Coordinates of C-alpha atoms in Angstrom, one line a residue:
M1 CA 155.7 121.2 -0.6
P2 CA 158.1 122.9 0.7
A3 CA 157.7 126.2 -1.4
H4 CA 153.9 126.3 -0.3
R5 CA 155.5 126.4 3.6
D6 CA 157.7 129.1 2.8
R7 CA 155.0 131.0 0.9
V8 CA 152.3 130.6 4.0
I9 CA 155.3 131.9 6.4
G10 CA 156.1 134.6 4.6
L11 CA 152.6 135.6 4.2
P12 CA 152.1 139.3 4.7
L13 CA 150.5 140.1 8.4
A14 CA 147.3 141.2 7.3
E15 CA 146.7 138.0 5.7
R16 CA 147.3 135.3 8.9
T17 CA 143.9 134.4 9.4
I18 CA 142.6 131.4 10.1
P19 CA 140.2 131.4 7.1
R20 CA 142.6 132.6 4.7
V21 CA 145.1 130.0 5.7
A22 CA 142.6 127.3 5.9
A23 CA 141.7 128.2 2.2
A24 CA 145.2 128.1 1.0
S25 CA 145.7 124.4 2.5
H26 CA 142.3 123.6 1.0
D27 CA 143.5 124.5 -2.4
L28 CA 146.5 122.2 -2.4
G29 CA 144.3 119.5 -3.1
P30 CA 140.5 119.5 -1.5
H31 CA 140.6 115.6 -1.8
R32 CA 143.6 115.3 0.8
P33 CA 142.8 114.0 4.5
F34 CA 142.4 117.0 6.6
L35 CA 141.8 115.1 9.9
V36 CA 141.7 111.5 10.9
A37 CA 140.8 110.1 14.2
R38 CA 139.7 106.5 15.2
G39 CA 136.8 105.3 12.8
E40 CA 136.9 109.0 11.4
R41 CA 138.5 110.1 8.3
T42 CA 137.7 113.9 7.0
T43 CA 139.2 115.6 3.7
H44 CA 139.7 119.5 3.0
A45 CA 136.7 119.6 1.1
E46 CA 134.4 117.6 3.8
A47 CA 136.2 120.0 6.5
D48 CA 134.9 123.2 4.7
E49 CA 131.2 122.1 4.6
I50 CA 131.3 120.8 8.0
V51 CA 132.9 124.3 9.2
A52 CA 130.6 126.3 6.8
A53 CA 127.5 124.2 8.5
L54 CA 128.5 124.9 11.9
A55 CA 129.0 128.7 11.3
G56 CA 126.1 129.2 10.1
G57 CA 124.1 127.3 13.1
L58 CA 126.4 129.5 15.4
A59 CA 125.4 132.6 13.5
A60 CA 121.6 131.7 13.9
R61 CA 122.4 131.3 17.6
G62 CA 123.3 135.1 17.5
I63 CA 127.4 134.2 17.6
G64 CA 129.1 136.6 15.2
R65 CA 132.7 138.8 15.3
G66 CA 133.7 139.4 18.8
T67 CA 131.3 137.3 20.5
R68 CA 132.8 134.7 23.2
V69 CA 131.9 130.9 23.2
A70 CA 133.0 128.9 26.0
L71 CA 134.0 125.4 24.9
M72 CA 134.7 122.7 27.4
L73 CA 135.2 119.4 25.2
H74 CA 137.7 116.6 25.4
A75 CA 140.1 116.2 22.5
S76 CA 138.1 115.1 19.4
P77 CA 137.4 116.2 15.8
R78 CA 134.4 118.2 16.7
S79 CA 136.7 120.6 19.0
V80 CA 138.6 121.2 15.7
W81 CA 135.4 121.9 13.5
L82 CA 134.0 124.3 16.7
L83 CA 137.5 126.0 16.5
L84 CA 137.7 126.5 12.8
A85 CA 133.9 127.7 12.6
L86 CA 134.3 130.5 15.3
A87 CA 137.2 131.6 13.3
R88 CA 135.1 131.9 10.5
L89 CA 132.7 134.2 12.0
G90 CA 135.6 136.1 14.0
A91 CA 133.9 134.9 17.2
V92 CA 136.4 133.8 19.8
A93 CA 136.5 130.8 21.7
V94 CA 137.3 130.5 25.1
A95 CA 138.8 126.6 25.6
L96 CA 138.6 125.5 29.3
N97 CA 139.7 123.1 31.2
V98 CA 137.7 120.2 31.5
E99 CA 138.8 119.4 34.7
A100 CA 137.6 122.7 36.2
K101 CA 134.7 123.0 38.3
G102 CA 132.9 124.6 41.1
R103 CA 134.5 127.9 42.3
L104 CA 137.1 127.7 39.9
L105 CA 134.7 127.4 36.8
T106 CA 132.5 129.8 37.8
Y107 CA 135.1 132.3 38.1
Y108 CA 136.5 131.5 34.5
L109 CA 132.9 131.9 33.0
Q110 CA 132.1 135.4 35.0
D111 CA 135.8 136.3 33.9
S112 CA 135.5 135.6 30.1
A113 CA 131.4 136.5 29.9
C114 CA 130.8 133.9 27.4
A115 CA 127.4 134.1 25.4
L116 CA 127.2 130.4 24.8
G117 CA 128.5 127.3 26.2
I118 CA 129.6 124.2 24.3
V119 CA 129.7 121.4 26.4
D120 CA 130.5 117.3 26.4
G121 CA 128.0 115.7 28.1
D122 CA 130.2 114.1 31.0
H123 CA 131.0 118.0 31.8
A124 CA 127.2 119.3 31.6
A125 CA 126.3 119.1 35.4
V126 CA 129.4 121.0 36.7
F127 CA 129.1 123.4 33.5
A128 CA 125.4 124.2 34.4
E129 CA 126.1 124.6 38.3
A130 CA 128.8 126.9 37.4
A131 CA 126.8 129.1 34.9
A132 CA 123.8 129.5 37.5
D133 CA 126.4 130.8 40.1
S134 CA 127.8 133.0 37.5
G135 CA 124.6 134.3 35.6
G136 CA 125.1 132.2 32.3
P137 CA 126.0 131.5 30.0
P138 CA 123.2 129.3 28.3
M139 CA 124.9 125.7 27.4
V140 CA 124.4 123.4 24.8
E141 CA 125.2 119.7 25.9
L142 CA 126.9 117.5 23.5
A143 CA 125.4 114.3 24.6
P144 CA 127.0 110.8 23.9
G145 CA 126.0 109.1 20.6
E146 CA 123.4 112.2 19.4
D147 CA 124.0 113.9 16.0
W148 CA 125.7 116.7 17.6
L149 CA 126.5 118.8 14.3
E150 CA 122.4 118.4 13.5
R151 CA 121.9 119.5 17.1
L152 CA 124.3 122.5 16.2
V153 CA 123.2 123.3 12.9
G154 CA 119.5 122.8 12.7
A155 CA 118.0 124.5 9.6
A156 CA 120.8 127.1 9.4
L157 CA 122.4 128.0 6.3
P158 CA 126.0 127.3 5.7
R159 CA 128.0 130.5 6.2
A160 CA 131.3 131.3 3.8
A161 CA 134.2 132.5 4.5
T162 CA 134.8 136.4 4.2
E163 CA 137.3 138.7 4.1
E164 CA 135.7 140.4 7.6
V165 CA 138.4 138.5 10.1
L166 CA 141.4 140.6 10.7
F167 CA 144.8 139.2 11.6
S168 CA 144.3 141.2 15.0
D169 CA 141.1 139.5 16.1
V170 CA 141.2 137.4 18.9
W171 CA 140.4 133.5 18.0
V172 CA 141.0 131.7 21.2
V173 CA 141.3 132.7 25.1
L174 CA 143.5 130.4 27.0
Y175 CA 143.6 130.3 30.9
T176 CA 147.0 131.0 32.5
S177 CA 147.4 129.3 36.2
G178 CA 147.2 132.4 37.8
T179 CA 150.7 132.3 39.4
T180 CA 150.5 135.5 41.4
G181 CA 146.7 135.2 42.0
V182 CA 143.5 134.2 40.1
P183 CA 143.9 132.8 36.8
K184 CA 144.2 135.2 33.8
G185 CA 142.7 134.3 30.4
V186 CA 145.1 135.2 27.2
P187 CA 143.8 136.2 24.0
V188 CA 145.4 134.8 21.3
T189 CA 144.9 136.2 17.8
H190 CA 144.5 134.9 14.4
A191 CA 148.2 136.3 13.6
H192 CA 149.4 134.6 17.1
A193 CA 148.4 131.3 16.5
L194 CA 149.5 131.2 12.7
T195 CA 152.7 132.4 13.6
C196 CA 153.1 129.9 16.1
G197 CA 152.2 127.4 14.0
A198 CA 154.3 128.7 11.0
I199 CA 157.8 128.9 13.3
F200 CA 156.8 125.2 14.6
A201 CA 156.4 124.0 10.7
E202 CA 159.5 125.5 9.8
H203 CA 162.0 124.2 12.2
M204 CA 160.0 120.9 12.3
G205 CA 160.3 120.7 8.6
F206 CA 156.7 119.6 7.6
G207 CA 154.9 119.6 4.2
V208 CA 152.0 118.5 2.7
E209 CA 153.0 114.7 3.0
D210 CA 153.0 114.8 7.1
R211 CA 150.3 114.1 10.0
L212 CA 150.5 115.9 13.3
Y213 CA 149.1 113.9 16.0
T214 CA 147.8 115.5 18.8
C215 CA 145.9 113.7 22.1
L216 CA 145.8 117.0 23.9
P217 CA 142.5 118.8 24.4
V218 CA 142.2 122.4 23.0
F219 CA 142.7 124.5 26.0
H220 CA 146.2 123.6 25.2
I221 CA 148.0 126.2 23.3
N222 CA 149.9 123.0 21.9
A223 CA 146.6 121.7 20.4
T224 CA 145.7 124.9 18.7
A225 CA 148.8 127.1 17.5
Y226 CA 151.0 124.2 17.3
T227 CA 149.3 121.0 16.2
L228 CA 146.3 122.5 14.5
C229 CA 147.7 125.9 13.0
G230 CA 151.0 124.0 12.4
A231 CA 149.2 121.7 9.8
L232 CA 147.2 124.5 8.2
V233 CA 150.5 126.8 7.3
S234 CA 152.1 123.4 6.0
G235 CA 149.4 122.0 4.5
A236 CA 149.6 118.4 6.7
S237 CA 147.1 116.8 8.2
I238 CA 146.0 116.3 11.5
A239 CA 145.8 113.0 13.5
V240 CA 143.5 113.4 16.8
G241 CA 143.8 111.1 19.4
P242 CA 141.9 110.0 22.4
R243 CA 143.0 110.9 25.9
F244 CA 146.5 109.7 26.5
S245 CA 146.9 106.2 27.4
A246 CA 150.2 104.8 27.3
R247 CA 148.8 101.3 26.4
G248 CA 147.3 102.4 23.4
F249 CA 149.6 105.6 22.4
W250 CA 152.1 103.7 19.7
A251 CA 149.1 101.7 18.1
D252 CA 147.3 104.9 17.6
L253 CA 150.2 106.8 16.2
A254 CA 150.1 103.6 13.6
E255 CA 146.7 103.5 13.0
L256 CA 146.3 107.2 12.4
E257 CA 149.3 107.1 10.3
A258 CA 151.2 110.0 12.1
T259 CA 154.0 111.0 11.1
Q260 CA 154.9 113.7 14.0
V261 CA 153.3 113.9 17.9
N262 CA 153.2 116.9 20.3
A263 CA 153.8 115.4 23.8
M264 CA 153.9 116.4 27.2
G265 CA 157.5 115.5 29.3
S266 CA 155.0 113.4 31.6
M267 CA 154.1 111.4 29.1
L268 CA 157.3 110.2 27.9
K269 CA 158.4 109.7 31.4
I270 CA 155.4 106.9 31.5
L271 CA 155.9 105.4 28.3
E272 CA 159.7 105.3 29.3
G273 CA 159.0 103.4 32.4
R274 CA 156.8 100.5 30.4
E275 CA 158.4 97.1 29.5
P276 CA 160.0 97.5 25.9
A277 CA 157.4 96.1 23.4
P278 CA 157.5 95.5 19.2
A279 CA 154.6 98.3 19.4
E280 CA 157.1 101.0 20.2
R281 CA 158.5 100.9 17.0
A282 CA 155.8 99.8 14.9
H283 CA 154.6 103.3 13.8
G284 CA 155.5 105.9 11.0
A285 CA 156.4 109.0 13.3
R286 CA 159.8 110.7 12.9
S287 CA 159.8 113.2 15.6
M288 CA 158.1 113.6 19.0
F289 CA 157.8 117.5 20.1
L290 CA 157.5 118.0 24.0
A291 CA 159.5 120.0 27.1
P292 CA 162.0 119.2 28.6
L293 CA 164.2 117.0 26.2
P294 CA 164.5 113.8 28.1
G295 CA 167.8 113.1 29.6
D296 CA 168.5 110.1 27.7
Q297 CA 167.9 111.3 24.5
P298 CA 169.8 109.3 21.8
G299 CA 168.9 105.6 24.0
L300 CA 165.4 106.8 23.9
S301 CA 165.4 107.8 20.2
E302 CA 166.9 104.2 19.5
R303 CA 164.2 102.8 21.4
F304 CA 161.1 104.5 20.1
G305 CA 162.2 105.2 16.6
L306 CA 162.0 108.9 16.7
D307 CA 163.6 111.9 17.2
F308 CA 162.9 114.5 19.7
A309 CA 162.6 118.5 19.5
T310 CA 162.0 121.0 22.3
V311 CA 161.0 124.4 22.8
Y312 CA 160.6 127.3 25.1
A313 CA 157.3 129.0 24.8
Q314 CA 154.2 130.8 26.4
T315 CA 150.6 130.6 25.9
E316 CA 151.3 134.8 25.8
W317 CA 153.9 134.4 23.2
L318 CA 155.6 133.0 20.3
P319 CA 158.3 130.1 20.4
S320 CA 161.2 132.0 21.7
A321 CA 163.8 129.2 21.6
M322 CA 163.7 125.5 19.7
T323 CA 165.7 122.3 18.5
R324 CA 165.1 120.6 15.4
P325 CA 164.6 117.3 15.7
G326 CA 167.7 115.4 17.0
E327 CA 169.3 118.4 18.1
G328 CA 170.5 119.1 21.6
H329 CA 172.1 115.7 22.8
H330 CA 175.0 117.6 24.5
R331 CA 172.5 120.2 26.2
P332 CA 169.7 118.4 27.6
E333 CA 169.0 121.4 29.9
A334 CA 168.7 123.8 27.0
A335 CA 165.6 124.7 25.1
G336 CA 167.6 125.3 21.9
L337 CA 169.1 128.6 20.0
V338 CA 167.2 131.5 20.4
L339 CA 165.1 132.1 17.5
P340 CA 165.0 135.6 15.6
Y341 CA 161.1 136.1 16.0
S342 CA 161.5 137.9 19.2
E343 CA 164.3 139.8 20.7
L344 CA 165.0 138.1 23.8
L345 CA 167.5 139.4 26.9
V346 CA 168.1 137.9 30.0
V347 CA 167.6 140.6 32.8
D348 CA 168.6 141.2 36.2
E349 CA 166.0 142.9 38.9
Q350 CA 165.8 146.4 37.1
D351 CA 165.5 144.9 33.7
V352 CA 169.4 145.5 32.5
D353 CA 170.9 143.1 30.1
L354 CA 173.1 140.3 31.6
G355 CA 174.1 139.1 28.5
S356 CA 175.6 135.6 28.3
G357 CA 176.8 133.5 30.9
A358 CA 174.4 134.6 34.0
V359 CA 171.2 133.5 35.5
G360 CA 168.5 135.9 35.3
E361 CA 164.9 136.7 33.8
I362 CA 163.8 135.8 30.6
T363 CA 162.1 138.8 29.0
L364 CA 161.0 138.9 25.0
R365 CA 160.2 142.0 22.8
A366 CA 157.9 140.9 19.3
H367 CA 159.0 142.6 16.3
E368 CA 155.5 142.4 14.5
P369 CA 152.4 143.5 16.1
Y370 CA 149.5 141.0 17.2
V371 CA 151.8 138.5 17.3
T372 CA 152.0 137.9 20.7
F373 CA 149.4 139.0 23.8
N374 CA 148.9 142.6 24.3
G375 CA 147.2 141.9 27.6
Y376 CA 145.2 139.6 29.7
L377 CA 141.6 139.7 29.5
G378 CA 139.9 142.2 31.4
K379 CA 143.1 142.7 33.9
P380 CA 145.2 146.1 32.5
E381 CA 147.1 146.4 35.8
A382 CA 148.7 142.8 35.5
S383 CA 149.3 143.2 32.3
L384 CA 151.2 146.3 32.3
E385 CA 153.2 145.0 35.3
L386 CA 154.3 142.2 33.1
L387 CA 154.7 144.4 29.9
R388 CA 157.0 146.8 31.8
N389 CA 159.5 148.7 30.1
L390 CA 157.9 147.2 26.9
R391 CA 159.4 143.8 27.4
F392 CA 157.4 141.0 28.5
H393 CA 158.3 139.5 31.4
T394 CA 158.1 135.5 31.4
G395 CA 158.6 135.0 35.2
D396 CA 161.1 132.3 34.3
L397 CA 164.8 132.0 34.9
G398 CA 167.3 131.8 32.0
E399 CA 170.9 131.7 31.3
L400 CA 172.4 132.5 27.6
D401 CA 175.6 130.4 26.4
D402 CA 178.4 131.8 24.5
E403 CA 176.6 129.9 21.4
G404 CA 173.5 131.3 21.5
W405 CA 171.5 128.2 23.7
L406 CA 169.0 129.2 26.3
L407 CA 169.1 127.4 29.2
F408 CA 166.0 127.2 31.7
R409 CA 167.3 127.7 34.9
G410 CA 163.7 127.4 37.2
R411 CA 160.8 130.1 37.9
V412 CA 160.6 133.6 39.5
K413 CA 156.6 132.8 39.7
D414 CA 154.9 130.7 42.5
V415 CA 153.7 128.2 40.1
I416 CA 153.9 124.5 40.3
R417 CA 154.3 122.4 37.0
R418 CA 152.6 119.1 36.7
R419 CA 151.5 116.5 34.0
G420 CA 152.0 119.4 31.6
E421 CA 149.8 122.0 33.6
N422 CA 151.0 125.1 35.3
I423 CA 149.1 124.9 38.3
S424 CA 148.9 128.3 40.7
S425 CA 149.7 127.6 44.6
F426 CA 147.2 130.6 45.0
M427 CA 144.4 128.7 43.6
V428 CA 145.2 125.6 45.3
E429 CA 145.2 127.3 48.8
E430 CA 142.5 129.7 48.1
L431 CA 139.9 126.8 47.1
L432 CA 141.3 124.7 49.9
C433 CA 140.7 127.3 52.6
A434 CA 136.7 127.2 51.9
H435 CA 136.7 123.9 54.3
E436 CA 135.2 125.1 57.2
D437 CA 138.4 123.5 59.4
I438 CA 141.2 124.9 57.7
A439 CA 142.9 128.6 58.5
E440 CA 145.5 128.3 56.1
V441 CA 147.1 126.6 53.4
A442 CA 150.7 126.7 51.6
A443 CA 151.2 124.5 48.4
V444 CA 154.7 124.2 47.3
P445 CA 156.3 121.7 44.7
V446 CA 158.2 118.7 45.2
P447 CA 159.8 116.2 42.5
S448 CA 157.8 113.9 41.0
T449 CA 158.8 110.7 39.8
L450 CA 157.1 110.9 36.2
M451 CA 159.2 114.0 35.7
E452 CA 158.0 117.7 36.7
E453 CA 156.6 118.0 40.0
E454 CA 154.0 117.1 42.4
I455 CA 151.9 119.2 45.1
F456 CA 152.7 119.1 48.8
V457 CA 150.5 121.4 51.0
F458 CA 150.9 122.4 54.4
V459 CA 147.9 123.0 56.2
V460 CA 146.6 124.8 59.5
A461 CA 143.5 123.9 60.9
R462 CA 141.2 126.5 62.5
E463 CA 141.4 126.9 66.3
G464 CA 139.6 124.1 68.0
A465 CA 139.3 122.0 64.7
E466 CA 141.1 119.2 63.5
V467 CA 141.8 118.2 59.6
A468 CA 142.2 114.4 59.4
P469 CA 144.0 113.1 56.3
D470 CA 140.9 111.5 54.4
E471 CA 138.7 114.2 55.2
L472 CA 141.1 116.4 53.5
A473 CA 141.4 114.0 50.4
R474 CA 137.9 114.1 50.1
F475 CA 137.5 117.7 50.0
A476 CA 140.4 118.3 47.7
R477 CA 138.8 115.8 45.3
E478 CA 135.3 117.8 45.2
M479 CA 136.9 121.0 45.4
L480 CA 139.7 121.1 42.7
P481 CA 140.2 119.8 39.1
R482 CA 142.1 116.5 39.2
Y483 CA 145.3 117.7 38.2
M484 CA 145.5 120.0 41.1
V485 CA 144.7 117.6 44.0
P486 CA 147.9 117.7 46.3
L487 CA 149.8 114.2 46.4
Y488 CA 151.1 115.2 50.0
A489 CA 149.7 117.0 52.7
Q490 CA 151.0 117.9 56.5
V491 CA 148.9 119.4 59.3
V492 CA 151.1 121.9 60.9
A493 CA 150.7 124.6 64.1
D494 CA 151.6 127.5 61.8
L495 CA 153.3 128.4 58.8
P496 CA 156.9 130.2 58.6
R497 CA 157.2 133.8 57.7
G498 CA 159.6 136.1 56.5
A499 CA 159.9 139.8 58.4
T500 CA 157.3 141.2 56.4
N501 CA 154.8 138.4 57.4
K502 CA 154.6 136.6 53.8
V503 CA 154.7 132.9 54.1
A504 CA 158.5 131.4 53.8
K505 CA 157.8 129.1 50.6
Q506 CA 161.5 128.4 49.8
L507 CA 161.6 127.0 53.8
L508 CA 158.3 125.3 53.2
G509 CA 160.0 123.7 50.1
E510 CA 162.8 122.5 51.6
R511 CA 161.0 120.7 54.4
A512 CA 158.5 119.5 52.0
R513 CA 161.3 117.5 50.0
A514 CA 163.0 116.5 53.1
A515 CA 160.1 115.1 54.4
V516 CA 159.4 113.1 51.2
D517 CA 162.9 112.1 50.7
A518 CA 163.2 110.4 54.2
G519 CA 159.6 108.6 53.7
D520 CA 158.0 110.7 56.6
V521 CA 154.6 111.7 54.8
S522 CA 152.5 109.2 52.9
P523 CA 150.4 110.0 49.7
L524 CA 146.8 111.4 50.4
P525 CA 144.5 108.5 50.6

């Protein structure tokens, strides 16, 4: 009910913990649905039993307050139960991208220093290899078809929720792309995630009758802070769909009785490109939340029978600008009205406020403690650089109009946005340079036909060596997560550089776009 939603959003800071808010939602009606998935329907009372059992089983394995546990899981109900069980213990979920492998996964495990890994069976081999290379952690493999709950719980007694968990405790660590170096872990506190969820729920108008749908895994802040926490603070239920498939997407929404869906811009682009079908409107969803807004918002709203909303936010921060469903038709490039939960300034290179009508870096300052990140995991220097002058420097370019709308104008960071992932050019380059015949790599973005960007790499071979396209493609697929594999590659004699010997990425970007537009380069085999 709206009264409940207002009460939770106005909850004192000290009470913004996952166990407390989950208990408040439970008390609205323990026999109401909490989570639905294909062939699965769980009430709040049943969910509490599952979470208590899991918390007991994890505690019996030595997991307690502050202990980090790596989760490498597809979108599924059990990923939700594990997040809630770790929250009950005050433990920390380190949610890893399920496509990470090799050196990148080894780095994640070394950097996060987890005490345990819980992994879906199809990722067990790559996790075990990376764990061996990094010196741990031990792994629990959740094989298909087994009683995974019994496997984790065993003979342990259920663990009731306690008052020991604090709003300032870290709940989950989510890794950024590592835009200027290696990826960085963002510690997300209970208050941070719940405040994100509360802002989302308030502006989307959620209540106990709503059902929030996601098919995104928990290493996305979207799934954890927006879908899960948005449901917890509003008393809504959640629907967990399988991995995104355009063929079955609308049928999933209908079957799971979703009223709202969280998506990526690339997902909508794929759906838009399909032939119209009756299933597109045979669902009960009222709104889709994604970034950015589609260009033809009115036309797609009519076609799909729902309204769109968007946001400007980062893993590190709260929503800073947002539209309500159906807003922004006249501003397709905008992220919405600036929200009052942070102070947002667009600044120049000396951090001087530019006011409205000028393009600069978007910077933010929080009004409450522990509702945004306080620094990257184990990286104080990188943290201080982004938090200089007591403001979070997003690395994004923006402009404020006279009506208080934020317009996104690009990125300062060397990052490629692909299929909803922020990809570090540095990491693509570093990993591809592990090939014995490659001396240097420069990765740049080019426009994608599916919205956002694709990866184009310029490759310099070692002296006396050759790098064939099929060999480069094979090595890239072996070394990189799928979402980081380049679509285009060009072998060059050398890379252009500026006066300080830095690679001229802007010039390479222009060359890459020209080559794609002219048809002078083909996708890698």
